[in-house]
Coordinates of C-alpha atoms and ligand atoms in Angstrom, one line a residue:
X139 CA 110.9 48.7 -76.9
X140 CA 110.4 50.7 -80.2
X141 CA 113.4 49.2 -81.7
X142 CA 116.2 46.4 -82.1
X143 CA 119.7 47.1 -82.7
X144 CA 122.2 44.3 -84.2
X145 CA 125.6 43.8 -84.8
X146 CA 127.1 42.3 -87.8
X147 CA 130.2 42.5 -89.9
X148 CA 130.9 44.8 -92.7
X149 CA 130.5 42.5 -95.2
X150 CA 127.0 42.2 -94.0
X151 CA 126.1 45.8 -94.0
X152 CA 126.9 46.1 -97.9
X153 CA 124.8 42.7 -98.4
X154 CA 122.2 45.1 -96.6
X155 CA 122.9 48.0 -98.6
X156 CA 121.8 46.0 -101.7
X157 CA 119.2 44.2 -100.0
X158 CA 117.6 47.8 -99.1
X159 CA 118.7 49.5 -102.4
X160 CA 115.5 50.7 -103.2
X161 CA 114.8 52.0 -99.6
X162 CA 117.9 53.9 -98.7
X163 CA 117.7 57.9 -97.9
X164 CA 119.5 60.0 -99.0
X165 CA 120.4 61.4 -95.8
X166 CA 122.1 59.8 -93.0
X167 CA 122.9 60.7 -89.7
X168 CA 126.6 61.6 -88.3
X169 CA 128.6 57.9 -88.3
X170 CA 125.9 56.0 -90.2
X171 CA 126.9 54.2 -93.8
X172 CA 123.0 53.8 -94.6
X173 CA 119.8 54.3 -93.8
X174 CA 117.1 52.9 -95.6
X175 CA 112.9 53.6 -94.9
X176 CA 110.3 50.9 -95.7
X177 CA 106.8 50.1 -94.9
X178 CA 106.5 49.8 -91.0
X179 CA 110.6 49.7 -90.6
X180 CA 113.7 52.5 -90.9
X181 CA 116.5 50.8 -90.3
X182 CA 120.3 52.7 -90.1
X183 CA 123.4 51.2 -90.5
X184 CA 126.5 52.5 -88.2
X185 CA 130.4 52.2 -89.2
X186 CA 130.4 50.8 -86.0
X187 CA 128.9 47.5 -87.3
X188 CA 125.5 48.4 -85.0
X189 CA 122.5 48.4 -87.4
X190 CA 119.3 49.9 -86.1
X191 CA 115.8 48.9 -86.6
X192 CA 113.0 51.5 -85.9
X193 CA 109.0 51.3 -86.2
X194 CA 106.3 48.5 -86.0
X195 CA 108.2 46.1 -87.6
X196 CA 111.4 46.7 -86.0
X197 CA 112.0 42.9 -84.8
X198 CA 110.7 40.6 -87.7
X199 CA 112.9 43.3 -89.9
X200 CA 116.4 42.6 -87.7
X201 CA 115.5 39.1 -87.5
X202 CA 116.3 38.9 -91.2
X203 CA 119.6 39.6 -90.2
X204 CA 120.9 38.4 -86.6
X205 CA 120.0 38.7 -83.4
X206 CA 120.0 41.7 -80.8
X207 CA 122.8 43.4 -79.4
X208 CA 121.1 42.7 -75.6
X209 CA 124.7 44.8 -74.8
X210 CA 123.6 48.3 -77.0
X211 CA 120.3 48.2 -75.4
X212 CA 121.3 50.9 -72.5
X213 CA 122.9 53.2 -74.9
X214 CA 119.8 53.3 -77.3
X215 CA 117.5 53.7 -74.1
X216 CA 119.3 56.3 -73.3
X217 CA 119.6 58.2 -75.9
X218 CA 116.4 59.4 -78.2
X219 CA 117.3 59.8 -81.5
X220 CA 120.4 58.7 -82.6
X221 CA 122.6 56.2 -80.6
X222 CA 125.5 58.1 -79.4
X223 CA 129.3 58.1 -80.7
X224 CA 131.1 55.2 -79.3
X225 CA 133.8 57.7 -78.2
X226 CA 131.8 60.2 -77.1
X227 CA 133.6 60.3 -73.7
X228 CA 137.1 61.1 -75.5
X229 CA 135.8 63.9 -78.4
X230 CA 135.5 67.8 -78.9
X231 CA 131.8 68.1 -77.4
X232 CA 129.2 70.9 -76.7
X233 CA 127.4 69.9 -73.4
X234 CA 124.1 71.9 -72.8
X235 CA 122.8 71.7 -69.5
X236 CA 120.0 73.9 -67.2
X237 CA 119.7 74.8 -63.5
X238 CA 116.4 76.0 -61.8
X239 CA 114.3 74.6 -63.3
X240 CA 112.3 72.9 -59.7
X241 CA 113.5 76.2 -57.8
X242 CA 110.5 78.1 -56.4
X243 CA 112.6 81.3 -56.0
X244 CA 115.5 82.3 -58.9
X245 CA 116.1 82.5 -62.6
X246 CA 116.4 79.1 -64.8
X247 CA 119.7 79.4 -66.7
X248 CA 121.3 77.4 -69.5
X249 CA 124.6 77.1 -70.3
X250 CA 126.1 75.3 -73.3
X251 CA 130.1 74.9 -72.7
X252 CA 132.5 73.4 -75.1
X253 CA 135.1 71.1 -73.5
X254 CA 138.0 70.5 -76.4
X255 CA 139.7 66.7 -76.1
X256 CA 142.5 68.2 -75.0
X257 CA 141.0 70.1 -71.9
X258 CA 139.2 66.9 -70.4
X259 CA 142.5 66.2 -68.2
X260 CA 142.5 70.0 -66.8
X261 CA 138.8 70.2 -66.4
X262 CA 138.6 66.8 -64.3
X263 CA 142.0 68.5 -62.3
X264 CA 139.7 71.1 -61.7
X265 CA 136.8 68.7 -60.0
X266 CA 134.6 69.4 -62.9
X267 CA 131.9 66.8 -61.7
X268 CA 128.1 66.1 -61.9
X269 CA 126.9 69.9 -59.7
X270 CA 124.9 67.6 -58.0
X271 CA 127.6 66.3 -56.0
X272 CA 129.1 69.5 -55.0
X273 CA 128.6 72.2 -52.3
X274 CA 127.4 75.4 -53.6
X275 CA 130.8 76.7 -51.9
X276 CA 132.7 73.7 -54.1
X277 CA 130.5 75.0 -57.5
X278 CA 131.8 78.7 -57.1
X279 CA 135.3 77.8 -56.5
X280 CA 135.0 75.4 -59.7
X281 CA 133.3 78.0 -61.7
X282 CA 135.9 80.7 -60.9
X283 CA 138.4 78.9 -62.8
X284 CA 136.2 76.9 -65.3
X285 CA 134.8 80.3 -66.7
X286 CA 138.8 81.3 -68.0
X287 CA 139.2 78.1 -69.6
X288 CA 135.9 76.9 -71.4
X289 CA 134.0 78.6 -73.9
X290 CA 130.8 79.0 -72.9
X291 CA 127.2 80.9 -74.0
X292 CA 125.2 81.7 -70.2
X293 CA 121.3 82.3 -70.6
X294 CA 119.6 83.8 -67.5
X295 CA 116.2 84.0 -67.6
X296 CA 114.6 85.8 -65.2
X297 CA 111.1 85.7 -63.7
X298 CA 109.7 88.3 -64.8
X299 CA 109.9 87.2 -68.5
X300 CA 109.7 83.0 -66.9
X301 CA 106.0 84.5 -65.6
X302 CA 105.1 85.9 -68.1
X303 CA 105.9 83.9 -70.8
X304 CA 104.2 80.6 -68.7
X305 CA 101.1 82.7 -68.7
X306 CA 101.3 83.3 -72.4
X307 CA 100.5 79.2 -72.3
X308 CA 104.4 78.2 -73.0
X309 CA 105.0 75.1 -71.4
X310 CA 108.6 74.8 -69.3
X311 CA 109.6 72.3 -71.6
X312 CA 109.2 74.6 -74.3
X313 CA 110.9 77.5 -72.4
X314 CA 113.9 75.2 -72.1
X315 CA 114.0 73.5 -75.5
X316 CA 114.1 77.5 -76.8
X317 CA 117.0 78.6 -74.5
X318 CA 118.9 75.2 -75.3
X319 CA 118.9 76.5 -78.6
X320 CA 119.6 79.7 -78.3
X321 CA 122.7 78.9 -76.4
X322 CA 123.7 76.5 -78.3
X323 CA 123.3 79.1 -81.5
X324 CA 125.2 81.8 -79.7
X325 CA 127.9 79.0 -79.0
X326 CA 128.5 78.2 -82.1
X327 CA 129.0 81.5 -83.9
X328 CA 131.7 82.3 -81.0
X329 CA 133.9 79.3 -81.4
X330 CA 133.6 79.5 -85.0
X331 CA 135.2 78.3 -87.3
X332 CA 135.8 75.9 -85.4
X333 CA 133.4 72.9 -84.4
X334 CA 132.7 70.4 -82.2
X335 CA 132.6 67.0 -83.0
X336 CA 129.6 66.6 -81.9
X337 CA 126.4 68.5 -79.4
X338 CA 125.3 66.6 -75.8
X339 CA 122.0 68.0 -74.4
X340 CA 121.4 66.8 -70.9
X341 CA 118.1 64.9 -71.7
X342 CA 114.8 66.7 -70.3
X343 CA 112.3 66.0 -73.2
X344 CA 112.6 63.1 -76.4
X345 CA 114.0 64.2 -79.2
X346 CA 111.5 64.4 -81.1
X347 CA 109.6 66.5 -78.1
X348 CA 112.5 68.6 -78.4
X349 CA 112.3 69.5 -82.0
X350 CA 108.7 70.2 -82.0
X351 CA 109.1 72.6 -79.1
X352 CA 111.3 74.6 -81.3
X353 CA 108.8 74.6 -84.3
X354 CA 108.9 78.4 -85.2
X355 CA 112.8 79.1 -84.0
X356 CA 114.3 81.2 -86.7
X357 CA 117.5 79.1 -86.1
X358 CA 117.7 75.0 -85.0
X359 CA 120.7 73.6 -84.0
X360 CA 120.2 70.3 -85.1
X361 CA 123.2 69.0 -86.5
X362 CA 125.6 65.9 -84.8
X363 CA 123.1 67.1 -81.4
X364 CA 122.8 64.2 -79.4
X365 CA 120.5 63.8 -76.5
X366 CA 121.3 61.5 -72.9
X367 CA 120.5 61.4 -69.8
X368 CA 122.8 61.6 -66.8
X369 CA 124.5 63.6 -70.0
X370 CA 127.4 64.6 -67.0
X371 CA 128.6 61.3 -67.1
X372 CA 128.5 60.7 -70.7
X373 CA 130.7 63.8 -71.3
X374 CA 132.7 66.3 -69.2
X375 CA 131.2 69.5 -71.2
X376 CA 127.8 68.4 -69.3
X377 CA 129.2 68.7 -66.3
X378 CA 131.2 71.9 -66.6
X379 CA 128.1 73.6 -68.1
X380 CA 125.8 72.5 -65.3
X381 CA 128.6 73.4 -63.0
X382 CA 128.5 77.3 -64.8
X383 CA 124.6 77.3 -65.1
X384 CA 124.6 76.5 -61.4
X385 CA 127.3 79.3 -60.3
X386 CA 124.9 82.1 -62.4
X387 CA 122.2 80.8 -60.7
X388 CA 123.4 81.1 -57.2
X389 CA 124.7 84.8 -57.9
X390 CA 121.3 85.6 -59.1
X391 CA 120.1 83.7 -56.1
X392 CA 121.6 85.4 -53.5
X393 CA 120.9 88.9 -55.2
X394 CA 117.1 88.3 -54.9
X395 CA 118.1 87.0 -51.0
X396 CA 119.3 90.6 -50.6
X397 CA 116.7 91.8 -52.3
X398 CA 114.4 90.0 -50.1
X399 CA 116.3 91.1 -46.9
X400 CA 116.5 87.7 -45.6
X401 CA 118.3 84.0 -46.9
X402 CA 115.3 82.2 -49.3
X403 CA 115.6 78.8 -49.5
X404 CA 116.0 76.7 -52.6
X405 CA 114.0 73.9 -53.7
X406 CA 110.0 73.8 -53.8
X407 CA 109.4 72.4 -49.9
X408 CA 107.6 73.1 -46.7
X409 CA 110.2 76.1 -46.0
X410 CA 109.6 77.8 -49.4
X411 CA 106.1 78.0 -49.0
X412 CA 106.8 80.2 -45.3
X413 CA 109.7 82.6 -47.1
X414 CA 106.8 83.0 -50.1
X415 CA 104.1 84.0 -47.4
X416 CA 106.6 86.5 -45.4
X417 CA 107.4 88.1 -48.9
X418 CA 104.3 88.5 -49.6
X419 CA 103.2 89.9 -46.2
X420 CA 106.0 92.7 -46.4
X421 CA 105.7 93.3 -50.3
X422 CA 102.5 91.9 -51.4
X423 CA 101.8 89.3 -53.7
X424 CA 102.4 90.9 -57.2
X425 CA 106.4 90.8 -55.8
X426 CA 106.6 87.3 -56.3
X427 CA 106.7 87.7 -60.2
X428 CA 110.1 89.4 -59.3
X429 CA 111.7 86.7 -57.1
X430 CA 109.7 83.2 -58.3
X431 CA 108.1 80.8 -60.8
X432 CA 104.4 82.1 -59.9
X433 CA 103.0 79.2 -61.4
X434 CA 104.3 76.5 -58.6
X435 CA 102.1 75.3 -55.9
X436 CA 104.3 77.0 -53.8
X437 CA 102.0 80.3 -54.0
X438 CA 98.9 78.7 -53.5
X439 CA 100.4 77.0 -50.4
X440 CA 101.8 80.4 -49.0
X441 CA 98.5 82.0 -49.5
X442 CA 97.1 79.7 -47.1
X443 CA 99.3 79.8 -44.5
X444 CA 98.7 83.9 -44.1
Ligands
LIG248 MN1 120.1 68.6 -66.6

């Protein structure tokens, strides 16, 4: 554990405040009263009354002060970066979410979607729910309506560009980290001027992983961005943007399935590897930058079973 989190009473946190006078930043993240940096320990206070200790000296620091909040371990664990909002569940929130990403055949698309407080009753009417747990059949009747009612920012990228750009040397956490952005960018500018309370991307990388990945990016999205697995059941917006990201990907699925002239299967397994060989038998191998992620075992495998 790379850091301890407490929980002490207000009148506490300014006795901190003084203690750390000489320490404290002056920037501090969304909900935070403090944060102060020392040798070996940043530590960041929360209007919540949690107090977090970061870096080697994270314990000795806190003891100082009380002892762990055993209960807030799950939420920082979760979470890289900042802890999230205690009311994350109930606010205005960008979710960011990505579908594709361990498909052999089909495009990798992001969707960011923003969920207003006031839509969470309608979108959960709807059966906006972790994709994972619906039928693609249940994810397009979803998405028919969801699409009217959320705004939303859809990024498809193809293979074509996914090839090439993995060739280049880009990583496919990069690839992701840059179209998180991007959507998250575009999103932004078309809800303006409004904004949301806060951003949830459905964790794939740290934070800090995240952020370095995007090293270059004319524009980061940075600001009240919070990061958390399982990010569906932390907030709604997850869900409906993995629910939208999951529709475009199963129209762009089925077009390369006509494409093909036969159904390809999804996933990475056994039957993959046979649809890749008969593809390229008919078309030879330099379609498969067209209809998959080249890079993927897959091709090797289908090579050896011609
Ligand atoms: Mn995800």
């Amino acid at each position: 554990m790379s850091n301890t989190v407490i929980k002490v009473s207000e009148g506490i946190i300014r006795e901190m405040e003084k203690h750390y006078s000489n320490s404290l930043l002056e920037k501090t993240p969304p909900g935070a009263i403090f944060t102060a940096k020392m040798k070996g320990c940043k530590i960041t206070a929360y209007r919540s009354g949690k107090v977090m200790f970061q870096g080697n000296l994270h314990s000795e620091e806190a003891k100082k002060w009380g002892k762990p909040d055993t209960n807030n371990k799950t939420t920082i664990r979760k979470s890289s970066g900042l802890p999230l909002p205690d009311k994350i569940s109930s606010m205005s929130i960008i979710g960011s979410d990505e579908v594709g990403t361990g498909d052999y055949f089909g495009p990798i698309t992001v969707v960011s979607a923003y969920v207003k407080k006031e839509q969470i009753p309608l979108l959960q009417e709807l059966g906006v729910k972790d994709s994972k747990d619906l039928s693609d059949q249940q994810i397009v009747k979803i998405a028919k309506d969801l699409l009217h009612v959320v705004s939303y920012s859809l990024l498809t990228l193809h293979n074509e560009k996914y090839n090439q750009l993995q060739e280049s040397g880009m990583t496919q956490g990069k690839i992701k980290a840059i179209l998180h952005n991007q959507a998250l960018n575009h999103l932004l500018k078309k809800i303006a001027p409004e904004t949301p309370e806060a951003i949830l991307i459905d964790q794939f990388v740290e934070a800090d992983t995240y952020y370095r990945h995007l090293k270059g990016q004319k524009e980061i999205c940075q600001r009240n961005v919070y990061f958390s697995t399982k990010g569906e059941s932390v907030h709604i917006s997850v869900a409906a943007a993995s629910i939208i990201a999951r529709y475009a990907f199963i129209k762009a699925f089925d077009q390369l399935s006509v494409e093909a002239g036969y159904t390809l299967p999804k996933g990475a397994g056994h039957q993959v590897d046979q649809a890749a060989a008969k593809l390229i038998k008919q078309k030879g191998q330099s379609a498969l930058y067209h209809f998959a992620k080249v890079h993927f075992a897959n091709t090797g495998k289908a090579m050896r079973l011609l």
